[in-house]
Amino acid sequence: MESYEPERLSPVQLAAMRRSLTSGRGALTRRSLLRASGMGALALGGIATLGACGIPPAGRAEGAAADDHSEKEKEVAFSNWTEYMDVSDDEKTRPTLAAFTKRTGIRVKYTEDINDNVEFFGKIKPQLAAGQNTGRDLICVTDWLAARIIRLGWAQKLDPSNLPHAFANISAQFRTPDWDPGRAYSYPWTGIPTVIAYNAKATGGRKVDSVTQLLDDPKLKGRVSFLSEMRDTIGMTLLDQGKDPGKFTDTDFDGAIGRLQKAVDKKQIRRFTGNDYTADLSKGDIAACVGWAGDIIQLQADNPDIKFAIPAAGYITSSDNLLVPAQARHKTNAEKLIDYYYEPPVAAQLAAYINYVCPVDGVRDELAKIDESMASNTLILPDREMAAKSRSFRSLSTEEETAYEEKFTKLIGA
């Protein structure tokens, strides 16, 4: 079990938290997706407050299990983000959930009560820490928070026998995160890619497809932006330098900072932004940038000049993940619901509505029946080549989080 000690957020961690919530992913709506995949500092802060409340930590996974009432109580309570589930044209039903209930007899209490990872964690942490039922059987949280909940023993280990479709169909790029190898406690709901975006009109028709080009191309000087989320900007730079964001060292991190600092000093980089880069990119004030796929899909709908590229060196992907909280009453029912969304026809129906990366293999033909353009959009269904280039930023210790955010904050002038 992870060591449980009350912690105080350092000033730099607090600054990173404010940056993410006011201008980064945490500031965006569900449709533009893009919450702070890298807000480990927030999780630390949330858990630190438990010490002040005198709430003891939960036990490890063995103690997290509760009596399962699934057989007698045909229900499951599912907490999710807003606009993260398919809805009928008349907005009166949720077709995939309705079909699940019709097939299994399990009624789904679906609640859109997650607006921010930190806020939601604040709702459920007292019950989790006290070993109590949160009233939820299934939750959807971003990878850093999923990792923290698992390490604290506040998630139930999943039963593979109830997850045949999930086990067989999960895409390779999502199968083995360092915080849950083999997906023993979680399954991804969606993926969130960080890519290179550019305005073809602003670049004179030239393609921009590498971080090196962003940092060194004199024709882009002063018209380049990077993200104010440390994991996205540093992760993409590490990849460009031939380093693995899942295994990098302090020296590697410092090398990425130095590479970016040179571009800042020579005014190649215009600024570091949250999602507000979208307006400048659409207008052409920013010619090229590191950006989030959810934004790019939306921008392309209104501006055909907006393009994206996957660098040959690779790209960063984070994810939102399904977990069964400790002491949940209907674990088996929750597992059946997870598995249901890994059936390709169901996964395709969901992907057609929410437009994020689908973590389920074998959905292309099913999605094409719904919308051919979506089936061919690699920001929704990465092809094999694109999926192979996906990398995740490794988990950080408290000490690393503080040191890295301090250096990154100095770089971006936040």
mmCIF file of N, CA, C and O in Angstrom, residues 173-237:
data_model
loop_
_atom_site.group_PDB
_atom_site.id
_atom_site.type_symbol
_atom_site.label_atom_id
_atom_site.label_comp_id
_atom_site.label_asym_id
_atom_site.label_seq_id
_atom_site.Cartn_x
_atom_site.Cartn_y
_atom_site.Cartn_z
ATOM 1 N N GLN A 173 -2.405 -0.144 -27.043
ATOM 2 C CA GLN A 173 -1.813 1.053 -26.485
ATOM 3 C C GLN A 173 -2.343 1.393 -25.098
ATOM 4 O O GLN A 173 -1.732 2.170 -24.367
ATOM 5 N N PHE A 174 -3.471 0.795 -24.709
ATOM 6 C CA PHE A 174 -4.055 1.062 -23.391
ATOM 7 C C PHE A 174 -3.915 -0.113 -22.422
ATOM 8 O O PHE A 174 -4.391 -0.039 -21.288
ATOM 9 N N ARG A 175 -3.259 -1.174 -22.841
ATOM 10 C CA ARG A 175 -3.314 -2.414 -22.071
ATOM 11 C C ARG A 175 -2.452 -2.419 -20.810
ATOM 12 O O ARG A 175 -2.821 -3.045 -19.813
ATOM 13 N N THR A 176 -1.332 -1.737 -20.824
ATOM 14 C CA THR A 176 -0.400 -1.879 -19.702
ATOM 15 C C THR A 176 0.122 -0.537 -19.180
ATOM 16 O O THR A 176 1.321 -0.253 -19.266
ATOM 17 N N PRO A 177 -0.737 0.316 -18.613
ATOM 18 C CA PRO A 177 -0.217 1.544 -17.993
ATOM 19 C C PRO A 177 0.634 1.192 -16.785
ATOM 20 O O PRO A 177 0.393 0.167 -16.121
ATOM 21 N N ASP A 178 1.633 2.020 -16.475
ATOM 22 C CA ASP A 178 2.535 1.660 -15.376
ATOM 23 C C ASP A 178 1.830 1.660 -14.028
ATOM 24 O O ASP A 178 2.268 1.023 -13.085
ATOM 25 N N TRP A 179 0.683 2.366 -13.935
ATOM 26 C CA TRP A 179 -0.032 2.438 -12.662
ATOM 27 C C TRP A 179 -1.048 1.311 -12.488
ATOM 28 O O TRP A 179 -1.590 1.126 -11.402
ATOM 29 N N ASP A 180 -1.320 0.545 -13.541
ATOM 30 C CA ASP A 180 -2.217 -0.617 -13.441
ATOM 31 C C ASP A 180 -1.849 -1.639 -14.524
ATOM 32 O O ASP A 180 -2.606 -1.863 -15.472
ATOM 33 N N PRO A 181 -0.680 -2.277 -14.393
ATOM 34 C CA PRO A 181 -0.229 -3.225 -15.414
ATOM 35 C C PRO A 181 -1.241 -4.354 -15.603
ATOM 36 O O PRO A 181 -1.708 -4.953 -14.649
ATOM 37 N N GLY A 182 -1.573 -4.615 -16.861
ATOM 38 C CA GLY A 182 -2.523 -5.682 -17.140
ATOM 39 C C GLY A 182 -3.963 -5.325 -16.862
ATOM 40 O O GLY A 182 -4.850 -6.170 -17.006
ATOM 41 N N ARG A 183 -4.206 -4.079 -16.439
ATOM 42 C CA ARG A 183 -5.578 -3.619 -16.163
ATOM 43 C C ARG A 183 -6.294 -4.525 -15.159
ATOM 44 O O ARG A 183 -7.395 -5.012 -15.397
ATOM 45 N N ALA A 184 -5.679 -4.700 -14.010
ATOM 46 C CA ALA A 184 -6.287 -5.512 -12.956
ATOM 47 C C ALA A 184 -7.414 -4.773 -12.241
ATOM 48 O O ALA A 184 -8.340 -5.406 -11.714
ATOM 49 N N TYR A 185 -7.351 -3.435 -12.229
ATOM 50 C CA TYR A 185 -8.320 -2.644 -11.473
ATOM 51 C C TYR A 185 -9.127 -1.671 -12.337
ATOM 52 O O TYR A 185 -10.072 -1.058 -11.840
ATOM 53 N N SER A 186 -8.763 -1.483 -13.573
ATOM 54 C CA SER A 186 -9.385 -0.432 -14.384
ATOM 55 C C SER A 186 -9.465 -0.832 -15.849
ATOM 56 O O SER A 186 -8.724 -1.703 -16.308
ATOM 57 N N TYR A 187 -10.378 -0.155 -16.567
ATOM 58 C CA TYR A 187 -10.420 -0.231 -18.028
ATOM 59 C C TYR A 187 -10.668 1.170 -18.567
ATOM 60 O O TYR A 187 -11.440 1.938 -17.978
ATOM 61 N N PRO A 188 -10.013 1.530 -19.674
ATOM 62 C CA PRO A 188 -10.185 2.892 -20.209
ATOM 63 C C PRO A 188 -11.556 3.107 -20.832
ATOM 64 O O PRO A 188 -12.103 2.217 -21.486
ATOM 65 N N TRP A 189 -12.080 4.288 -20.626
ATOM 66 C CA TRP A 189 -13.331 4.722 -21.256
ATOM 67 C C TRP A 189 -13.011 5.425 -22.581
ATOM 68 O O TRP A 189 -13.642 5.171 -23.595
ATOM 69 N N THR A 190 -12.016 6.321 -22.548
ATOM 70 C CA THR A 190 -11.552 7.009 -23.754
ATOM 71 C C THR A 190 -10.079 7.337 -23.633
ATOM 72 O O THR A 190 -9.514 7.347 -22.537
ATOM 73 N N GLY A 191 -9.461 7.654 -24.764
ATOM 74 C CA GLY A 191 -8.092 8.136 -24.787
ATOM 75 C C GLY A 191 -8.061 9.605 -25.184
ATOM 76 O O GLY A 191 -8.957 10.100 -25.863
ATOM 77 N N ILE A 192 -7.005 10.329 -24.746
ATOM 78 C CA ILE A 192 -6.879 11.767 -24.980
ATOM 79 C C ILE A 192 -5.502 12.033 -25.592
ATOM 80 O O ILE A 192 -4.512 12.157 -24.873
ATOM 81 N N PRO A 193 -5.390 12.113 -26.922
ATOM 82 C CA PRO A 193 -4.080 12.316 -27.545
ATOM 83 C C PRO A 193 -3.630 13.781 -27.547
ATOM 84 O O PRO A 193 -4.435 14.694 -27.685
ATOM 85 N N THR A 194 -2.324 13.964 -27.415
ATOM 86 C CA THR A 194 -1.675 15.254 -27.614
ATOM 87 C C THR A 194 -0.915 15.175 -28.936
ATOM 88 O O THR A 194 -0.068 14.297 -29.107
ATOM 89 N N VAL A 195 -1.212 16.078 -29.862
ATOM 90 C CA VAL A 195 -0.663 15.995 -31.214
ATOM 91 C C VAL A 195 -0.120 17.356 -31.649
ATOM 92 O O VAL A 195 -0.186 18.329 -30.894
ATOM 93 N N ILE A 196 0.427 17.411 -32.845
ATOM 94 C CA ILE A 196 0.820 18.687 -33.446
ATOM 95 C C ILE A 196 -0.303 19.159 -34.352
ATOM 96 O O ILE A 196 -0.823 18.391 -35.166
ATOM 97 N N ALA A 197 -0.688 20.414 -34.189
ATOM 98 C CA ALA A 197 -1.727 21.006 -35.028
ATOM 99 C C ALA A 197 -1.147 22.210 -35.754
ATOM 100 O O ALA A 197 -0.231 22.871 -35.246
ATOM 101 N N TYR A 198 -1.673 22.478 -36.947
ATOM 102 C CA TYR A 198 -1.203 23.647 -37.679
ATOM 103 C C TYR A 198 -2.298 24.187 -38.586
ATOM 104 O O TYR A 198 -3.250 23.483 -38.932
ATOM 105 N N ASN A 199 -2.158 25.452 -38.926
ATOM 106 C CA ASN A 199 -3.072 26.123 -39.832
ATOM 107 C C ASN A 199 -2.378 26.188 -41.196
ATOM 108 O O ASN A 199 -1.411 26.941 -41.369
ATOM 109 N N ALA A 200 -2.839 25.380 -42.139
ATOM 110 C CA ALA A 200 -2.165 25.265 -43.427
ATOM 111 C C ALA A 200 -2.090 26.593 -44.171
ATOM 112 O O ALA A 200 -1.124 26.861 -44.897
ATOM 113 N N LYS A 201 -3.074 27.440 -43.996
ATOM 114 C CA LYS A 201 -3.046 28.758 -44.634
ATOM 115 C C LYS A 201 -1.928 29.605 -44.040
ATOM 116 O O LYS A 201 -1.190 30.298 -44.765
ATOM 117 N N ALA A 202 -1.770 29.534 -42.709
ATOM 118 C CA ALA A 202 -0.741 30.315 -42.039
ATOM 119 C C ALA A 202 0.666 29.798 -42.328
ATOM 120 O O ALA A 202 1.640 30.565 -42.268
ATOM 121 N N THR A 203 0.799 28.520 -42.642
ATOM 122 C CA THR A 203 2.120 27.956 -42.953
ATOM 123 C C THR A 203 2.427 28.002 -44.442
ATOM 124 O O THR A 203 3.451 27.484 -44.887
ATOM 125 N N GLY A 204 1.535 28.580 -45.212
ATOM 126 C CA GLY A 204 1.734 28.638 -46.652
ATOM 127 C C GLY A 204 1.597 27.278 -47.307
ATOM 128 O O GLY A 204 2.207 27.007 -48.349
ATOM 129 N N GLY A 205 0.799 26.429 -46.682
ATOM 130 C CA GLY A 205 0.569 25.106 -47.235
ATOM 131 C C GLY A 205 1.578 24.069 -46.788
ATOM 132 O O GLY A 205 1.438 22.879 -47.133
ATOM 133 N N ARG A 206 2.570 24.462 -46.016
ATOM 134 C CA ARG A 206 3.579 23.513 -45.547
ATOM 135 C C ARG A 206 3.052 22.686 -44.382
ATOM 136 O O ARG A 206 2.359 23.195 -43.508
ATOM 137 N N LYS A 207 3.423 21.422 -44.354
ATOM 138 C CA LYS A 207 3.058 20.529 -43.266
ATOM 139 C C LYS A 207 4.023 20.724 -42.101
ATOM 140 O O LYS A 207 5.225 20.918 -42.302
ATOM 141 N N VAL A 208 3.493 20.701 -40.901
ATOM 142 C CA VAL A 208 4.310 20.765 -39.687
ATOM 143 C C VAL A 208 4.068 19.473 -38.919
ATOM 144 O O VAL A 208 2.940 19.208 -38.491
ATOM 145 N N ASP A 209 5.112 18.669 -38.749
ATOM 146 C CA ASP A 209 4.882 17.337 -38.186
ATOM 147 C C ASP A 209 5.933 16.877 -37.185
ATOM 148 O O ASP A 209 6.071 15.675 -36.933
ATOM 149 N N SER A 210 6.672 17.816 -36.593
ATOM 150 C CA SER A 210 7.634 17.415 -35.565
ATOM 151 C C SER A 210 7.848 18.546 -34.572
ATOM 152 O O SER A 210 7.671 19.735 -34.897
ATOM 153 N N VAL A 211 8.262 18.190 -33.380
ATOM 154 C CA VAL A 211 8.603 19.187 -32.369
ATOM 155 C C VAL A 211 9.852 19.942 -32.802
ATOM 156 O O VAL A 211 9.978 21.152 -32.579
ATOM 157 N N THR A 212 10.784 19.259 -33.445
ATOM 158 C CA THR A 212 11.981 19.920 -33.968
ATOM 159 C C THR A 212 11.606 21.061 -34.900
ATOM 160 O O THR A 212 12.165 22.161 -34.826
ATOM 161 N N GLN A 213 10.630 20.824 -35.759
ATOM 162 C CA GLN A 213 10.179 21.864 -36.684
ATOM 163 C C GLN A 213 9.576 23.041 -35.918
ATOM 164 O O GLN A 213 9.837 24.204 -36.226
ATOM 165 N N LEU A 214 8.775 22.732 -34.895
ATOM 166 C CA LEU A 214 8.194 23.796 -34.081
ATOM 167 C C LEU A 214 9.278 24.644 -33.422
ATOM 168 O O LEU A 214 9.161 25.865 -33.330
ATOM 169 N N LEU A 215 10.341 23.998 -32.978
ATOM 170 C CA LEU A 215 11.367 24.692 -32.204
ATOM 171 C C LEU A 215 12.436 25.363 -33.051
ATOM 172 O O LEU A 215 13.096 26.301 -32.590
ATOM 173 N N ASP A 216 12.619 24.899 -34.300
ATOM 174 C CA ASP A 216 13.763 25.380 -35.078
ATOM 175 C C ASP A 216 13.436 26.052 -36.404
ATOM 176 O O ASP A 216 14.273 26.772 -36.958
ATOM 177 N N ASP A 217 12.252 25.815 -36.944
ATOM 178 C CA ASP A 217 11.931 26.351 -38.269
ATOM 179 C C ASP A 217 11.812 27.874 -38.211
ATOM 180 O O ASP A 217 10.903 28.404 -37.572
ATOM 181 N N PRO A 218 12.720 28.608 -38.874
ATOM 182 C CA PRO A 218 12.670 30.080 -38.802
ATOM 183 C C PRO A 218 11.401 30.665 -39.400
ATOM 184 O O PRO A 218 10.998 31.779 -39.031
ATOM 185 N N LYS A 219 10.752 29.952 -40.302
ATOM 186 C CA LYS A 219 9.522 30.455 -40.906
ATOM 187 C C LYS A 219 8.344 30.425 -39.930
ATOM 188 O O LYS A 219 7.307 31.023 -40.193
ATOM 189 N N LEU A 220 8.539 29.712 -38.809
ATOM 190 C CA LEU A 220 7.493 29.648 -37.785
ATOM 191 C C LEU A 220 7.802 30.540 -36.584
ATOM 192 O O LEU A 220 7.025 30.578 -35.628
ATOM 193 N N LYS A 221 8.926 31.227 -36.616
ATOM 194 C CA LYS A 221 9.370 32.012 -35.459
ATOM 195 C C LYS A 221 8.289 32.976 -34.972
ATOM 196 O O LYS A 221 7.713 33.733 -35.754
ATOM 197 N N GLY A 222 8.020 32.905 -33.696
ATOM 198 C CA GLY A 222 7.039 33.792 -33.076
ATOM 199 C C GLY A 222 5.600 33.391 -33.307
ATOM 200 O O GLY A 222 4.683 34.080 -32.847
ATOM 201 N N ARG A 223 5.381 32.278 -33.990
ATOM 202 C CA ARG A 223 4.006 31.836 -34.284
ATOM 203 C C ARG A 223 3.794 30.384 -33.844
ATOM 204 O O ARG A 223 3.032 29.644 -34.446
ATOM 205 N N VAL A 224 4.500 30.010 -32.768
ATOM 206 C CA VAL A 224 4.430 28.649 -32.233
ATOM 207 C C VAL A 224 3.973 28.711 -30.784
ATOM 208 O O VAL A 224 4.372 29.602 -30.034
ATOM 209 N N SER A 225 3.130 27.770 -30.387
ATOM 210 C CA SER A 225 2.759 27.668 -28.974
ATOM 211 C C SER A 225 2.878 26.228 -28.504
ATOM 212 O O SER A 225 2.725 25.286 -29.285
ATOM 213 N N PHE A 226 3.188 26.095 -27.220
ATOM 214 C CA PHE A 226 3.183 24.803 -26.547
ATOM 215 C C PHE A 226 2.177 24.884 -25.406
ATOM 216 O O PHE A 226 1.686 25.968 -25.068
ATOM 217 N N LEU A 227 1.894 23.755 -24.801
ATOM 218 C CA LEU A 227 0.864 23.695 -23.767
ATOM 219 C C LEU A 227 1.426 23.999 -22.384
ATOM 220 O O LEU A 227 2.577 23.688 -22.072
ATOM 221 N N SER A 228 0.584 24.574 -21.540
ATOM 222 C CA SER A 228 0.978 24.888 -20.168
ATOM 223 C C SER A 228 0.812 23.697 -19.242
ATOM 224 O O SER A 228 1.002 23.817 -18.031
ATOM 225 N N GLU A 229 0.472 22.531 -19.793
ATOM 226 C CA GLU A 229 0.438 21.282 -19.027
ATOM 227 C C GLU A 229 1.799 20.611 -19.174
ATOM 228 O O GLU A 229 2.237 20.269 -20.278
ATOM 229 N N MET A 230 2.489 20.438 -18.048
ATOM 230 C CA MET A 230 3.859 19.953 -18.061
ATOM 231 C C MET A 230 4.018 18.618 -18.766
ATOM 232 O O MET A 230 4.917 18.434 -19.591
ATOM 233 N N ARG A 231 3.127 17.650 -18.481
ATOM 234 C CA ARG A 231 3.295 16.322 -19.053
ATOM 235 C C ARG A 231 3.150 16.323 -20.576
ATOM 236 O O ARG A 231 3.809 15.554 -21.263
ATOM 237 N N ASP A 232 2.281 17.167 -21.090
ATOM 238 C CA ASP A 232 2.088 17.213 -22.538
ATOM 239 C C ASP A 232 3.291 17.832 -23.246
ATOM 240 O O ASP A 232 3.827 17.261 -24.203
ATOM 241 N N THR A 233 3.728 18.999 -22.781
ATOM 242 C CA THR A 233 4.830 19.694 -23.437
ATOM 243 C C THR A 233 6.155 18.971 -23.246
ATOM 244 O O THR A 233 6.905 18.757 -24.203
ATOM 245 N N ILE A 234 6.462 18.575 -22.022
ATOM 246 C CA ILE A 234 7.716 17.866 -21.779
ATOM 247 C C ILE A 234 7.681 16.485 -22.432
ATOM 248 O O ILE A 234 8.670 16.026 -23.018
ATOM 249 N N GLY A 235 6.541 15.813 -22.356
ATOM 250 C CA GLY A 235 6.435 14.485 -22.958
ATOM 251 C C GLY A 235 6.690 14.499 -24.444
ATOM 252 O O GLY A 235 7.431 13.657 -24.988
ATOM 253 N N MET A 236 6.099 15.467 -25.149
ATOM 254 C CA MET A 236 6.301 15.566 -26.592
ATOM 255 C C MET A 236 7.751 15.926 -26.924
ATOM 256 O O MET A 236 8.317 15.443 -27.917
ATOM 257 N N THR A 237 8.373 16.762 -26.090
ATOM 258 C CA THR A 237 9.772 17.135 -26.318
ATOM 259 C C THR A 237 10.706 15.963 -26.047
ATOM 260 O O THR A 237 11.671 15.737 -26.796
#
